[in-house]
PDB file of C-alpha atoms in Angstrom:
ATOM      1  CA  MET A 233     -19.238  -4.434   2.416  1.00  0.00           C
ATOM      2  CA  THR A 234     -16.769  -7.045   1.195  1.00  0.00           C
ATOM      3  CA  SER A 235     -16.702  -9.988   3.570  1.00  0.00           C
ATOM      4  CA  ARG A 236     -13.948  -9.978   6.183  1.00  0.00           C
ATOM      5  CA  ALA A 237     -14.494 -13.667   6.925  1.00  0.00           C
ATOM      6  CA  ARG A 238     -11.647 -16.130   6.617  1.00  0.00           C
ATOM      7  CA  PRO A 239     -12.773 -18.972   4.332  1.00  0.00           C
ATOM      8  CA  ASP A 240     -10.498 -21.754   3.105  1.00  0.00           C
ATOM      9  CA  GLY A 241      -8.959 -22.404   6.491  1.00  0.00           C
ATOM     10  CA  GLY A 242      -7.942 -18.772   6.976  1.00  0.00           C
ATOM     11  CA  ASP A 243      -6.231 -18.390   3.593  1.00  0.00           C
ATOM     12  CA  ARG A 244      -6.603 -14.661   3.056  1.00  0.00           C
ATOM     13  CA  CYS A 245      -4.576 -14.253  -0.132  1.00  0.00           C
ATOM     14  CA  PRO A 246      -6.584 -11.703  -2.092  1.00  0.00           C
ATOM     15  CA  GLY A 247      -7.678 -11.595  -5.679  1.00  0.00           C
ATOM     16  CA  VAL A 248      -9.914  -9.263  -7.653  1.00  0.00           C
ATOM     17  CA  LEU A 249     -13.105 -11.164  -6.946  1.00  0.00           C
ATOM     18  CA  ARG A 250     -12.128 -11.722  -3.317  1.00  0.00           C
ATOM     19  CA  PRO A 251     -10.353  -8.576  -2.109  1.00  0.00           C
ATOM     20  CA  PHE A 252      -8.789  -8.182   1.300  1.00  0.00           C
ATOM     21  CA  VAL A 253     -10.193  -5.254   3.264  1.00  0.00           C
ATOM     22  CA  ALA A 254      -7.398  -3.276   4.913  1.00  0.00           C
ATOM     23  CA  GLY A 255      -7.557  -0.110   6.964  1.00  0.00           C
ATOM     24  CA  ASP A 256      -7.297   2.100   3.870  1.00  0.00           C
ATOM     25  CA  GLY A 257      -9.811   0.184   1.757  1.00  0.00           C
ATOM     26  CA  ALA A 258      -9.929  -2.894  -0.441  1.00  0.00           C
ATOM     27  CA  LEU A 259      -6.710  -4.518  -1.640  1.00  0.00           C
ATOM     28  CA  VAL A 260      -6.587  -6.677  -4.771  1.00  0.00           C
ATOM     29  CA  ARG A 261      -3.786  -8.791  -6.205  1.00  0.00           C
ATOM     30  CA  LEU A 262      -3.291  -9.449  -9.914  1.00  0.00           C
ATOM     31  CA  ARG A 263      -1.439 -12.623 -10.861  1.00  0.00           C
ATOM     32  CA  VAL A 264       1.204 -12.401 -13.575  1.00  0.00           C
ATOM     33  CA  PRO A 265       2.365 -15.991 -14.208  1.00  0.00           C
ATOM     34  CA  GLY A 266       6.067 -15.985 -15.026  1.00  0.00           C
ATOM     35  CA  GLY A 267       6.232 -12.199 -14.538  1.00  0.00           C
ATOM     36  CA  ARG A 268       6.093 -11.280 -18.227  1.00  0.00           C
ATOM     37  CA  ILE A 269       3.829  -8.290 -18.862  1.00  0.00           C
ATOM     38  CA  GLY A 270       3.310  -5.601 -21.487  1.00  0.00           C
ATOM     39  CA  VAL A 271       4.153  -2.035 -20.548  1.00  0.00           C
ATOM     40  CA  ASP A 272       0.789  -0.994 -22.001  1.00  0.00           C
ATOM     41  CA  VAL A 273      -0.938  -3.407 -19.596  1.00  0.00           C
ATOM     42  CA  LEU A 274       1.026  -1.912 -16.716  1.00  0.00           C
ATOM     43  CA  GLY A 275      -0.163   1.487 -17.913  1.00  0.00           C
ATOM     44  CA  ASP A 276      -3.772   0.316 -17.814  1.00  0.00           C
ATOM     45  CA  VAL A 277      -3.282  -1.055 -14.295  1.00  0.00           C
ATOM     46  CA  MET A 278      -1.663   2.217 -13.198  1.00  0.00           C
ATOM     47  CA  GLY A 279      -4.625   4.110 -14.620  1.00  0.00           C
ATOM     48  CA  ILE A 280      -7.044   1.954 -12.611  1.00  0.00           C
ATOM     49  CA  ALA A 281      -5.004   2.481  -9.442  1.00  0.00           C
ATOM     50  CA  THR A 282      -4.814   6.250  -9.950  1.00  0.00           C
ATOM     51  CA  GLU A 283      -8.508   6.629 -10.667  1.00  0.00           C
ATOM     52  CA  HIS A 284      -9.866   4.352  -7.955  1.00  0.00           C
ATOM     53  CA  GLY A 285      -7.277   4.096  -5.162  1.00  0.00           C
ATOM     54  CA  ALA A 286      -3.688   4.765  -4.187  1.00  0.00           C
ATOM     55  CA  PRO A 287      -1.789   6.038  -7.284  1.00  0.00           C
ATOM     56  CA  VAL A 288       0.873   3.331  -7.153  1.00  0.00           C
ATOM     57  CA  VAL A 289       1.135  -0.295  -8.247  1.00  0.00           C
ATOM     58  CA  GLN A 290       2.805  -2.509  -5.668  1.00  0.00           C
ATOM     59  CA  LEU A 291       5.151  -5.299  -6.713  1.00  0.00           C
ATOM     60  CA  THR A 292       4.738  -8.390  -4.562  1.00  0.00           C
ATOM     61  CA  SER A 293       7.248 -10.983  -3.412  1.00  0.00           C
ATOM     62  CA  ARG A 294       5.793 -13.450  -5.921  1.00  0.00           C
ATOM     63  CA  GLY A 295       6.206 -11.267  -8.972  1.00  0.00           C
ATOM     64  CA  ASN A 296       2.579 -10.160  -8.969  1.00  0.00           C
ATOM     65  CA  LEU A 297       0.859  -6.762  -8.806  1.00  0.00           C
ATOM     66  CA  GLN A 298      -1.224  -5.257  -6.042  1.00  0.00           C
ATOM     67  CA  LEU A 299      -3.619  -2.311  -5.886  1.00  0.00           C
ATOM     68  CA  ARG A 300      -4.800  -0.837  -2.616  1.00  0.00           C
ATOM     69  CA  ALA A 301      -7.028   1.835  -1.068  1.00  0.00           C
ATOM     70  CA  LEU A 302      -9.784   0.801  -3.475  1.00  0.00           C
ATOM     71  CA  PRO A 303     -13.501   1.274  -2.765  1.00  0.00           C
ATOM     72  CA  ASP A 304     -15.250  -1.445  -0.793  1.00  0.00           C
ATOM     73  CA  PRO A 305     -17.185  -3.032  -2.396  1.00  0.00           C
ATOM     74  CA  LEU A 306     -15.346  -2.813  -5.698  1.00  0.00           C
ATOM     75  CA  PRO A 307     -17.359  -1.005  -8.379  1.00  0.00           C
ATOM     76  CA  GLU A 308     -18.343  -3.214 -11.288  1.00  0.00           C
ATOM     77  CA  VAL A 309     -16.625  -0.835 -13.703  1.00  0.00           C
ATOM     78  CA  LEU A 310     -13.327  -1.356 -11.876  1.00  0.00           C
ATOM     79  CA  ILE A 311     -13.622  -5.139 -12.174  1.00  0.00           C
ATOM     80  CA  GLU A 312     -14.500  -4.812 -15.873  1.00  0.00           C
ATOM     81  CA  ARG A 313     -11.434  -2.638 -16.477  1.00  0.00           C
ATOM     82  CA  ILE A 314      -9.196  -5.198 -14.807  1.00  0.00           C
ATOM     83  CA  GLU A 315     -10.754  -7.956 -16.908  1.00  0.00           C
ATOM     84  CA  ALA A 316     -10.025  -5.889 -20.027  1.00  0.00           C
ATOM     85  CA  THR A 317      -6.292  -5.958 -19.224  1.00  0.00           C
ATOM     86  CA  GLY A 318      -6.252  -9.748 -19.676  1.00  0.00           C
ATOM     87  CA  LEU A 319      -4.954 -10.282 -16.128  1.00  0.00           C
ATOM     88  CA  LEU A 320      -8.121 -12.036 -14.992  1.00  0.00           C
ATOM     89  CA  PRO A 321      -8.637 -14.851 -17.529  1.00  0.00           C
ATOM     90  CA  SER A 322     -10.313 -17.205 -15.046  1.00  0.00           C
ATOM     91  CA  ALA A 323     -12.681 -16.206 -12.269  1.00  0.00           C
ATOM     92  CA  SER A 324     -12.509 -19.628 -10.633  1.00  0.00           C
ATOM     93  CA  HIS A 325      -8.709 -19.898 -10.712  1.00  0.00           C
ATOM     94  CA  GLU A 326      -7.582 -16.297 -10.254  1.00  0.00           C
ATOM     95  CA  ARG A 327      -5.955 -16.849  -6.847  1.00  0.00           C
ATOM     96  CA  VAL A 328      -4.115 -20.054  -7.787  1.00  0.00           C
ATOM     97  CA  ARG A 329      -2.226 -18.887 -10.908  1.00  0.00           C
ATOM     98  CA  ASN A 330       0.928 -18.415  -8.827  1.00  0.00           C
ATOM     99  CA  ILE A 331       3.896 -19.223 -11.059  1.00  0.00           C
ATOM    100  CA  LEU A 332       7.404 -17.862 -10.600  1.00  0.00           C
ATOM    101  CA  SER A 333       9.898 -18.250 -13.420  1.00  0.00           C
ATOM    102  CA  ALA A 334      13.598 -17.426 -13.688  1.00  0.00           C
ATOM    103  CA  PRO A 335      13.432 -13.825 -15.007  1.00  0.00           C
ATOM    104  CA  LEU A 336      16.318 -14.144 -17.477  1.00  0.00           C
ATOM    105  CA  ALA A 337      15.376 -17.594 -18.816  1.00  0.00           C
ATOM    106  CA  ILE A 338      13.529 -16.895 -22.065  1.00  0.00           C
ATOM    107  CA  SER A 339      13.547 -20.629 -22.829  1.00  0.00           C
ATOM    108  CA  LEU A 340      11.099 -21.225 -19.961  1.00  0.00           C
ATOM    109  CA  ARG A 341       8.344 -19.013 -21.377  1.00  0.00           C
ATOM    110  CA  PRO A 342       6.523 -21.818 -23.259  1.00  0.00           C
ATOM    111  CA  LEU A 343       6.602 -23.889 -20.073  1.00  0.00           C
ATOM    112  CA  VAL A 344       5.057 -21.012 -18.098  1.00  0.00           C
ATOM    113  CA  GLU A 345       2.225 -20.763 -20.607  1.00  0.00           C
ATOM    114  CA  SER A 346       1.651 -24.526 -20.618  1.00  0.00           C
ATOM    115  CA  LEU A 347       1.567 -24.714 -16.825  1.00  0.00           C
ATOM    116  CA  ASP A 348      -0.781 -21.738 -16.522  1.00  0.00           C
ATOM    117  CA  THR A 349      -3.133 -23.292 -19.062  1.00  0.00           C
ATOM    118  CA  ALA A 350      -3.009 -26.673 -17.329  1.00  0.00           C
ATOM    119  CA  ILE A 351      -3.869 -25.084 -13.983  1.00  0.00           C
ATOM    120  CA  THR A 352      -6.777 -22.997 -15.280  1.00  0.00           C
ATOM    121  CA  ASP A 353      -8.180 -25.876 -17.345  1.00  0.00           C
ATOM    122  CA  ASP A 354      -8.323 -28.166 -14.305  1.00  0.00           C
ATOM    123  CA  PRO A 355     -11.460 -27.547 -12.186  1.00  0.00           C
ATOM    124  CA  VAL A 356     -10.026 -29.403  -9.189  1.00  0.00           C
ATOM    125  CA  LEU A 357      -7.011 -27.121  -8.955  1.00  0.00           C
ATOM    126  CA  ALA A 358      -9.271 -24.149  -8.284  1.00  0.00           C
ATOM    127  CA  GLY A 359      -9.203 -25.584  -4.759  1.00  0.00           C
ATOM    128  CA  LEU A 360      -5.487 -24.950  -4.268  1.00  0.00           C
ATOM    129  CA  PRO A 361      -4.689 -22.452  -1.505  1.00  0.00           C
ATOM    130  CA  GLY A 362      -3.860 -18.942  -2.641  1.00  0.00           C
ATOM    131  CA  ARG A 363      -0.474 -19.386  -0.957  1.00  0.00           C
ATOM    132  CA  PHE A 364       0.493 -22.395  -3.069  1.00  0.00           C
ATOM    133  CA  LEU A 365       3.368 -21.515  -5.388  1.00  0.00           C
ATOM    134  CA  PHE A 366       4.832 -23.146  -8.489  1.00  0.00           C
ATOM    135  CA  ALA A 367       8.348 -22.245  -9.610  1.00  0.00           C
ATOM    136  CA  LEU A 368      10.200 -22.848 -12.863  1.00  0.00           C
ATOM    137  CA  SER A 369      13.938 -22.417 -13.154  1.00  0.00           C
ATOM    138  CA  ASP A 370      16.794 -23.078 -15.516  1.00  0.00           C
ATOM    139  CA  SER A 371      20.010 -24.787 -14.466  1.00  0.00           C
ATOM    140  CA  SER A 372      21.083 -21.672 -12.538  1.00  0.00           C
ATOM    141  CA  GLY A 373      18.419 -22.295  -9.889  1.00  0.00           C
ATOM    142  CA  SER A 374      17.147 -18.712 -10.105  1.00  0.00           C
ATOM    143  CA  VAL A 375      13.907 -18.102  -8.097  1.00  0.00           C
ATOM    144  CA  LEU A 376      14.405 -21.334  -6.154  1.00  0.00           C
ATOM    145  CA  THR A 377      15.347 -19.001  -3.281  1.00  0.00           C
ATOM    146  CA  GLU A 378      11.620 -18.355  -2.858  1.00  0.00           C
ATOM    147  CA  GLY A 379       9.017 -20.279  -0.854  1.00  0.00           C
ATOM    148  CA  TRP A 380       7.771 -22.520  -3.657  1.00  0.00           C
ATOM    149  CA  ASP A 381       5.727 -25.678  -3.140  1.00  0.00           C
ATOM    150  CA  LEU A 382       6.367 -27.494  -6.412  1.00  0.00           C
ATOM    151  CA  ALA A 383       9.129 -26.602  -8.842  1.00  0.00           C
ATOM    152  CA  TYR A 384      10.740 -27.712 -12.067  1.00  0.00           C
ATOM    153  CA  GLN A 385      14.424 -27.071 -12.691  1.00  0.00           C
ATOM    154  CA  ALA A 386      15.496 -27.561 -16.292  1.00  0.00           C
ATOM    155  CA  LEU A 387      18.953 -29.118 -16.502  1.00  0.00           C
ATOM    156  CA  ASP A 388      19.042 -28.811 -20.295  1.00  0.00           C
ATOM    157  CA  ALA A 389      16.549 -28.605 -23.150  1.00  0.00           C
ATOM    158  CA  ASP A 390      15.416 -32.205 -22.725  1.00  0.00           C
ATOM    159  CA  GLU A 391      15.359 -33.061 -19.038  1.00  0.00           C
ATOM    160  CA  GLY A 392      15.214 -31.683 -15.542  1.00  0.00           C
ATOM    161  CA  LEU A 393      14.022 -32.232 -12.001  1.00  0.00           C
ATOM    162  CA  VAL A 394      10.621 -31.878 -10.371  1.00  0.00           C
ATOM    163  CA  LEU A 395      11.178 -30.655  -6.806  1.00  0.00           C
ATOM    164  CA  ALA A 396       8.986 -30.853  -3.723  1.00  0.00           C
ATOM    165  CA  GLY A 397       9.869 -30.371  -0.083  1.00  0.00           C
ATOM    166  CA  GLY A 398      13.525 -31.359  -0.182  1.00  0.00           C
ATOM    167  CA  HIS A 399      12.923 -34.143  -2.679  1.00  0.00           C
ATOM    168  CA  ALA A 400      13.411 -34.517  -6.430  1.00  0.00           C
ATOM    169  CA  ILE A 401      12.651 -36.811  -9.327  1.00  0.00           C
ATOM    170  CA  GLY A 402      14.078 -36.699 -12.834  1.00  0.00           C
ATOM    171  CA  VAL A 403      11.643 -36.046 -15.688  1.00  0.00           C
ATOM    172  CA  ARG A 404      11.751 -35.245 -19.367  1.00  0.00           C
ATOM    173  CA  SER A 405      10.965 -31.616 -20.079  1.00  0.00           C
ATOM    174  CA  VAL A 406       7.893 -32.629 -22.102  1.00  0.00           C
ATOM    175  CA  ASP A 407       6.504 -34.308 -18.974  1.00  0.00           C
ATOM    176  CA  ALA A 408       7.296 -31.511 -16.519  1.00  0.00           C
ATOM    177  CA  VAL A 409       3.885 -29.823 -16.539  1.00  0.00           C
ATOM    178  CA  SER A 410       1.911 -33.044 -16.214  1.00  0.00           C
ATOM    179  CA  GLU A 411       4.119 -34.135 -13.318  1.00  0.00           C
ATOM    180  CA  LEU A 412       3.657 -30.811 -11.513  1.00  0.00           C
ATOM    181  CA  ILE A 413      -0.099 -31.022 -12.006  1.00  0.00           C
ATOM    182  CA  ARG A 414      -0.188 -34.625 -10.790  1.00  0.00           C
ATOM    183  CA  ARG A 415       1.615 -33.748  -7.588  1.00  0.00           C
ATOM    184  CA  ALA A 416      -0.624 -30.706  -7.038  1.00  0.00           C
ATOM    185  CA  HIS A 417      -3.569 -33.128  -7.123  1.00  0.00           C
ATOM    186  CA  LEU A 418      -1.796 -35.358  -4.608  1.00  0.00           C
ATOM    187  CA  PHE A 419      -1.374 -32.339  -2.344  1.00  0.00           C
ATOM    188  CA  LEU A 420      -5.107 -31.618  -2.435  1.00  0.00           C
ATOM    189  CA  ASP A 421      -6.000 -35.277  -1.976  1.00  0.00           C
ATOM    190  CA  HIS A 422      -3.732 -35.889   0.998  1.00  0.00           C
ATOM    191  CA  ARG A 423      -3.432 -32.670   2.987  1.00  0.00           C
ATOM    192  CA  SER A 424      -5.023 -33.030   6.398  1.00  0.00           C
ATOM    193  CA  GLY A 425      -7.327 -30.018   6.153  1.00  0.00           C
ATOM    194  CA  ASP A 426      -8.030 -26.637   4.571  1.00  0.00           C
ATOM    195  CA  ASP A 427      -5.566 -24.999   6.944  1.00  0.00           C
ATOM    196  CA  VAL A 428      -2.667 -26.883   5.314  1.00  0.00           C
ATOM    197  CA  TRP A 429      -1.570 -24.420   2.632  1.00  0.00           C
ATOM    198  CA  ASN A 430       1.897 -25.567   1.604  1.00  0.00           C
ATOM    199  CA  VAL A 431       3.893 -28.671   0.759  1.00  0.00           C
ATOM    200  CA  ARG A 432       6.290 -27.867   3.613  1.00  0.00           C
ATOM    201  CA  ASP A 433       3.402 -28.505   6.029  1.00  0.00           C
ATOM    202  CA  LEU A 434       3.032 -32.125   4.888  1.00  0.00           C
ATOM    203  CA  PRO A 435       4.493 -35.116   6.766  1.00  0.00           C
ATOM    204  CA  THR A 436       7.619 -36.645   5.255  1.00  0.00           C
ATOM    205  CA  GLY A 437       5.716 -39.750   4.197  1.00  0.00           C
ATOM    206  CA  SER A 438       3.101 -37.854   2.183  1.00  0.00           C
ATOM    207  CA  PRO A 439       2.171 -39.358  -1.209  1.00  0.00           C
ATOM    208  CA  VAL A 440       3.184 -35.991  -2.709  1.00  0.00           C
ATOM    209  CA  PHE A 441       6.772 -37.253  -2.393  1.00  0.00           C
ATOM    210  CA  GLU A 442       6.179 -40.706  -3.871  1.00  0.00           C
ATOM    211  CA  GLY A 443       9.014 -41.952  -6.051  1.00  0.00           C
ATOM    212  CA  MET A 444      11.209 -38.998  -5.096  1.00  0.00           C
ATOM    213  CA  HIS A 445      14.590 -38.961  -3.395  1.00  0.00           C
ATOM    214  CA  PRO A 446      16.136 -36.468  -0.959  1.00  0.00           C
ATOM    215  CA  TYR A 447      17.723 -33.566  -2.795  1.00  0.00           C
ATOM    216  CA  ASP A 448      19.210 -30.276  -1.625  1.00  0.00           C
ATOM    217  CA  VAL A 449      18.655 -27.194  -3.767  1.00  0.00           C
ATOM    218  CA  HIS A 450      21.485 -24.641  -3.850  1.00  0.00           C
ATOM    219  CA  PRO A 451      20.101 -21.575  -5.631  1.00  0.00           C
ATOM    220  CA  PRO A 452      22.014 -18.370  -6.275  1.00  0.00           C
ATOM    221  CA  ALA A 453      21.133 -15.162  -4.470  1.00  0.00           C
ATOM    222  CA  PRO A 454      18.343 -12.988  -5.931  1.00  0.00           C
ATOM    223  CA  LEU A 455      19.261 -10.854  -8.932  1.00  0.00           C
ATOM    224  CA  PRO A 456      20.458  -7.417  -7.804  1.00  0.00           C
ATOM    225  CA  PRO A 457      19.751  -4.307  -9.881  1.00  0.00           C
ATOM    226  CA  GLY A 458      22.262  -3.834 -12.687  1.00  0.00           C
ATOM    227  CA  ALA A 459      23.175  -5.066 -16.138  1.00  0.00           C
ATOM    228  CA  ALA A 460      22.345  -8.629 -17.167  1.00  0.00           C
ATOM    229  CA  GLY A 461      23.863  -8.844 -20.628  1.00  0.00           C
ATOM    230  CA  ASP A 462      22.015  -6.340 -22.815  1.00  0.00           C
ATOM    231  CA  ASP A 463      19.137  -6.185 -20.348  1.00  0.00           C
ATOM    232  CA  LEU A 464      18.857  -4.253 -17.109  1.00  0.00           C
ATOM    233  CA  VAL A 465      17.474  -5.411 -13.782  1.00  0.00           C
ATOM    234  CA  VAL A 466      15.760  -2.330 -12.397  1.00  0.00           C
ATOM    235  CA  GLY A 467      14.757  -2.044  -8.759  1.00  0.00           C
ATOM    236  CA  VAL A 468      11.568  -0.287  -7.683  1.00  0.00           C
ATOM    237  CA  PRO A 469      12.011   1.522  -4.332  1.00  0.00           C
ATOM    238  CA  LEU A 470       9.895  -0.193  -1.686  1.00  0.00           C
ATOM    239  CA  GLY A 471       8.196  -2.062  -4.511  1.00  0.00           C
ATOM    240  CA  MET A 472       5.992   0.974  -5.247  1.00  0.00           C
ATOM    241  CA  LEU A 473       5.764   1.551  -9.006  1.00  0.00           C
ATOM    242  CA  ARG A 474       4.774   5.136  -9.812  1.00  0.00           C
ATOM    243  CA  PRO A 475       3.654   6.814 -13.061  1.00  0.00           C
ATOM    244  CA  ALA A 476       7.059   8.478 -13.580  1.00  0.00           C
ATOM    245  CA  HIS A 477       8.766   5.079 -13.295  1.00  0.00           C
ATOM    246  CA  LEU A 478       6.465   3.609 -15.889  1.00  0.00           C
ATOM    247  CA  ASP A 479       7.010   6.498 -18.301  1.00  0.00           C
ATOM    248  CA  ALA A 480      10.760   5.920 -18.136  1.00  0.00           C
ATOM    249  CA  ILE A 481      10.425   2.159 -18.667  1.00  0.00           C
ATOM    250  CA  ALA A 482       8.142   2.716 -21.670  1.00  0.00           C
ATOM    251  CA  ALA A 483      10.944   4.574 -23.449  1.00  0.00           C
ATOM    252  CA  PHE A 484      12.988   1.367 -23.577  1.00  0.00           C
ATOM    253  CA  ALA A 485      10.656  -1.600 -23.978  1.00  0.00           C
ATOM    254  CA  ASP A 486       7.159  -2.761 -24.829  1.00  0.00           C
ATOM    255  CA  GLU A 487       7.410  -5.611 -22.358  1.00  0.00           C
ATOM    256  CA  VAL A 488       9.168  -6.267 -19.047  1.00  0.00           C
ATOM    257  CA  VAL A 489       9.555  -9.200 -16.678  1.00  0.00           C
ATOM    258  CA  LEU A 490       8.585  -8.856 -13.026  1.00  0.00           C
ATOM    259  CA  THR A 491      10.816 -10.547 -10.465  1.00  0.00           C
ATOM    260  CA  PRO A 492       9.954 -11.602  -6.903  1.00  0.00           C
ATOM    261  CA  TRP A 493      12.550  -9.092  -5.650  1.00  0.00           C
ATOM    262  CA  LYS A 494      10.684  -5.818  -6.258  1.00  0.00           C
ATOM    263  CA  SER A 495      12.323  -5.318  -9.615  1.00  0.00           C
ATOM    264  CA  PHE A 496      11.874  -5.630 -13.387  1.00  0.00           C
ATOM    265  CA  VAL A 497      14.013  -6.935 -16.175  1.00  0.00           C
ATOM    266  CA  VAL A 498      13.936  -4.251 -18.891  1.00  0.00           C
ATOM    267  CA  PRO A 499      15.127  -5.652 -22.243  1.00  0.00           C
ATOM    268  CA  GLY A 500      17.860  -3.695 -24.013  1.00  0.00           C
ATOM    269  CA  ALA A 501      18.261  -1.062 -21.288  1.00  0.00           C
ATOM    270  CA  ALA A 502      21.766  -1.933 -20.076  1.00  0.00           C
ATOM    271  CA  ALA A 503      23.487   0.406 -22.547  1.00  0.00           C
ATOM    272  CA  ASP A 504      21.759   3.560 -21.265  1.00  0.00           C
ATOM    273  CA  PRO A 505      20.388   3.121 -17.734  1.00  0.00           C
ATOM    274  CA  SER A 506      20.658   6.770 -16.690  1.00  0.00           C
ATOM    275  CA  ARG A 507      17.136   7.752 -17.706  1.00  0.00           C
ATOM    276  CA  LEU A 508      15.727   4.988 -15.528  1.00  0.00           C
ATOM    277  CA  GLY A 509      17.925   6.126 -12.654  1.00  0.00           C
ATOM    278  CA  ASP A 510      16.826   9.724 -13.133  1.00  0.00           C
ATOM    279  CA  ALA A 511      13.205   8.586 -12.785  1.00  0.00           C
ATOM    280  CA  GLY A 512      13.961   7.269  -9.307  1.00  0.00           C
ATOM    281  CA  LEU A 513      14.467   3.609 -10.169  1.00  0.00           C
ATOM    282  CA  VAL A 514      17.375   1.606  -8.768  1.00  0.00           C
ATOM    283  CA  ILE A 515      19.871   0.646 -11.469  1.00  0.00           C
ATOM    284  CA  THR A 516      22.734  -0.735  -9.393  1.00  0.00           C
ATOM    285  CA  GLY A 517      23.338  -2.318  -5.995  1.00  0.00           C
ATOM    286  CA  ALA A 518      21.295  -4.539  -3.684  1.00  0.00           C
ATOM    287  CA  SER A 519      17.639  -5.428  -4.235  1.00  0.00           C
ATOM    288  CA  PRO A 520      15.383  -2.519  -3.172  1.00  0.00           C
ATOM    289  CA  GLY A 521      13.038  -2.692  -0.227  1.00  0.00           C
ATOM    290  CA  ARG A 522      13.606  -6.396   0.346  1.00  0.00           C
ATOM    291  CA  GLY A 523      13.157  -7.356   3.968  1.00  0.00           C
ATOM    292  CA  SER A 524      14.506 -10.877   3.677  1.00  0.00           C
ATOM    293  CA  PRO A 525      18.169 -11.452   4.534  1.00  0.00           C
ATOM    294  CA  ARG A 526      18.398 -13.484   1.342  1.00  0.00           C
ATOM    295  CA  ALA A 527      18.565 -10.208  -0.581  1.00  0.00           C
ATOM    296  CA  SER A 528      22.046  -9.503   0.710  1.00  0.00           C
ATOM    297  CA  ALA A 529      23.264 -13.077   0.954  1.00  0.00           C
ATOM    298  CA  ARG A 530      26.357 -14.080  -0.939  1.00  0.00           C
ATOM    299  CA  PRO A 531      25.638 -15.981  -4.136  1.00  0.00           C
ATOM    300  CA  THR A 532      26.024 -19.705  -3.786  1.00  0.00           C
ATOM    301  CA  ALA A 533      27.186 -21.957  -6.543  1.00  0.00           C
ATOM    302  CA  PRO A 534      24.402 -23.480  -8.657  1.00  0.00           C
ATOM    303  CA  ALA A 535      23.628 -27.082  -7.829  1.00  0.00           C
ATOM    304  CA  PRO A 536      25.805 -29.456  -9.828  1.00  0.00           C
ATOM    305  CA  ARG A 537      24.032 -31.439 -12.471  1.00  0.00           C
ATOM    306  CA  PRO A 538      23.235 -34.891 -11.058  1.00  0.00           C
ATOM    307  CA  THR A 539      25.325 -37.700 -12.491  1.00  0.00           C
ATOM    308  CA  PRO A 540      23.792 -41.054 -13.431  1.00  0.00           C
ATOM    309  CA  SER A 541      24.983 -42.497 -10.127  1.00  0.00           C
ATOM    310  CA  THR A 542      23.451 -39.731  -7.955  1.00  0.00           C
ATOM    311  CA  SER A 543      20.551 -38.459 -10.035  1.00  0.00           C
ATOM    312  CA  PRO A 544      17.022 -39.012  -8.624  1.00  0.00           C
ATOM    313  CA  HIS A 545      15.368 -41.815 -10.510  1.00  0.00           C
ATOM    314  CA  ARG A 546      13.436 -40.804 -13.580  1.00  0.00           C
ATOM    315  CA  GLN A 547       9.728 -41.406 -13.289  1.00  0.00           C
ATOM    316  CA  PRO A 548       8.640 -44.351 -15.459  1.00  0.00           C
ATOM    317  CA  LEU A 549       7.260 -43.137 -18.773  1.00  0.00           C
ATOM    318  CA  GLY A 550       4.346 -44.391 -20.753  1.00  0.00           C
TER     319      GLY A 550
END
């Protein structure tokens, strides 16, 4: 049987190689850094779910995927099929590749890839808790509604802010990943024990906040289902993606972007959303199946760009 013990200070966030055993069987979580995923990959994941467990793919609140009611222990063939999807590139780091990115911000995609590579290439960061979350946003502040630990908000193409626990520091965009990685190391070096999982659990004087200044983030509300330019934000009822949903999505796009709000961004689908609606997906209105009151909160204005007199000091370069 898969171990039900609680290693890492009780951090039970599951992966493929460390499932969580629930009442209906083993549960595994597949990380999708930045949320961008091929529809063919989703089809492969759906096939695994249908053959080995519950015939649905759950969307998580961090833009990841979850399969449940799987055999315990997991058959080797199941693990090999998941590896073949490309969603398990690192056995040592599978539970720490938690990266949210603003779903509509195409400009952030290279940054997502760079951060994911930097995390998986760093042996020390395999020790991050499975609950530790990185977030990347554009100037809108999208996804900064979520419970991130370290974040980067791009103010323009050249500069932005690294954020941590109500603090910020200005950085050049080319230094954003290295600064996030540096502060993740500080978190591991200075947390008081394995049961400290998040930056919000640190004391205010923690070295994680060195050189930073107090800063309030004012993100907009989560994206509701509906048109976003030529694209369509499509809600998945209760976050349960079913084969019929996937068939409808495949008619529009080869690739979609997962959001942390139980939805997808489907490129080019805004002009003809009816087929997606007919398949049981949510194409207008509030975010589906979202328990948090943030889902129905009124949008707030994006944070104003800091002026030279109020901007957090830029970290010295060189």
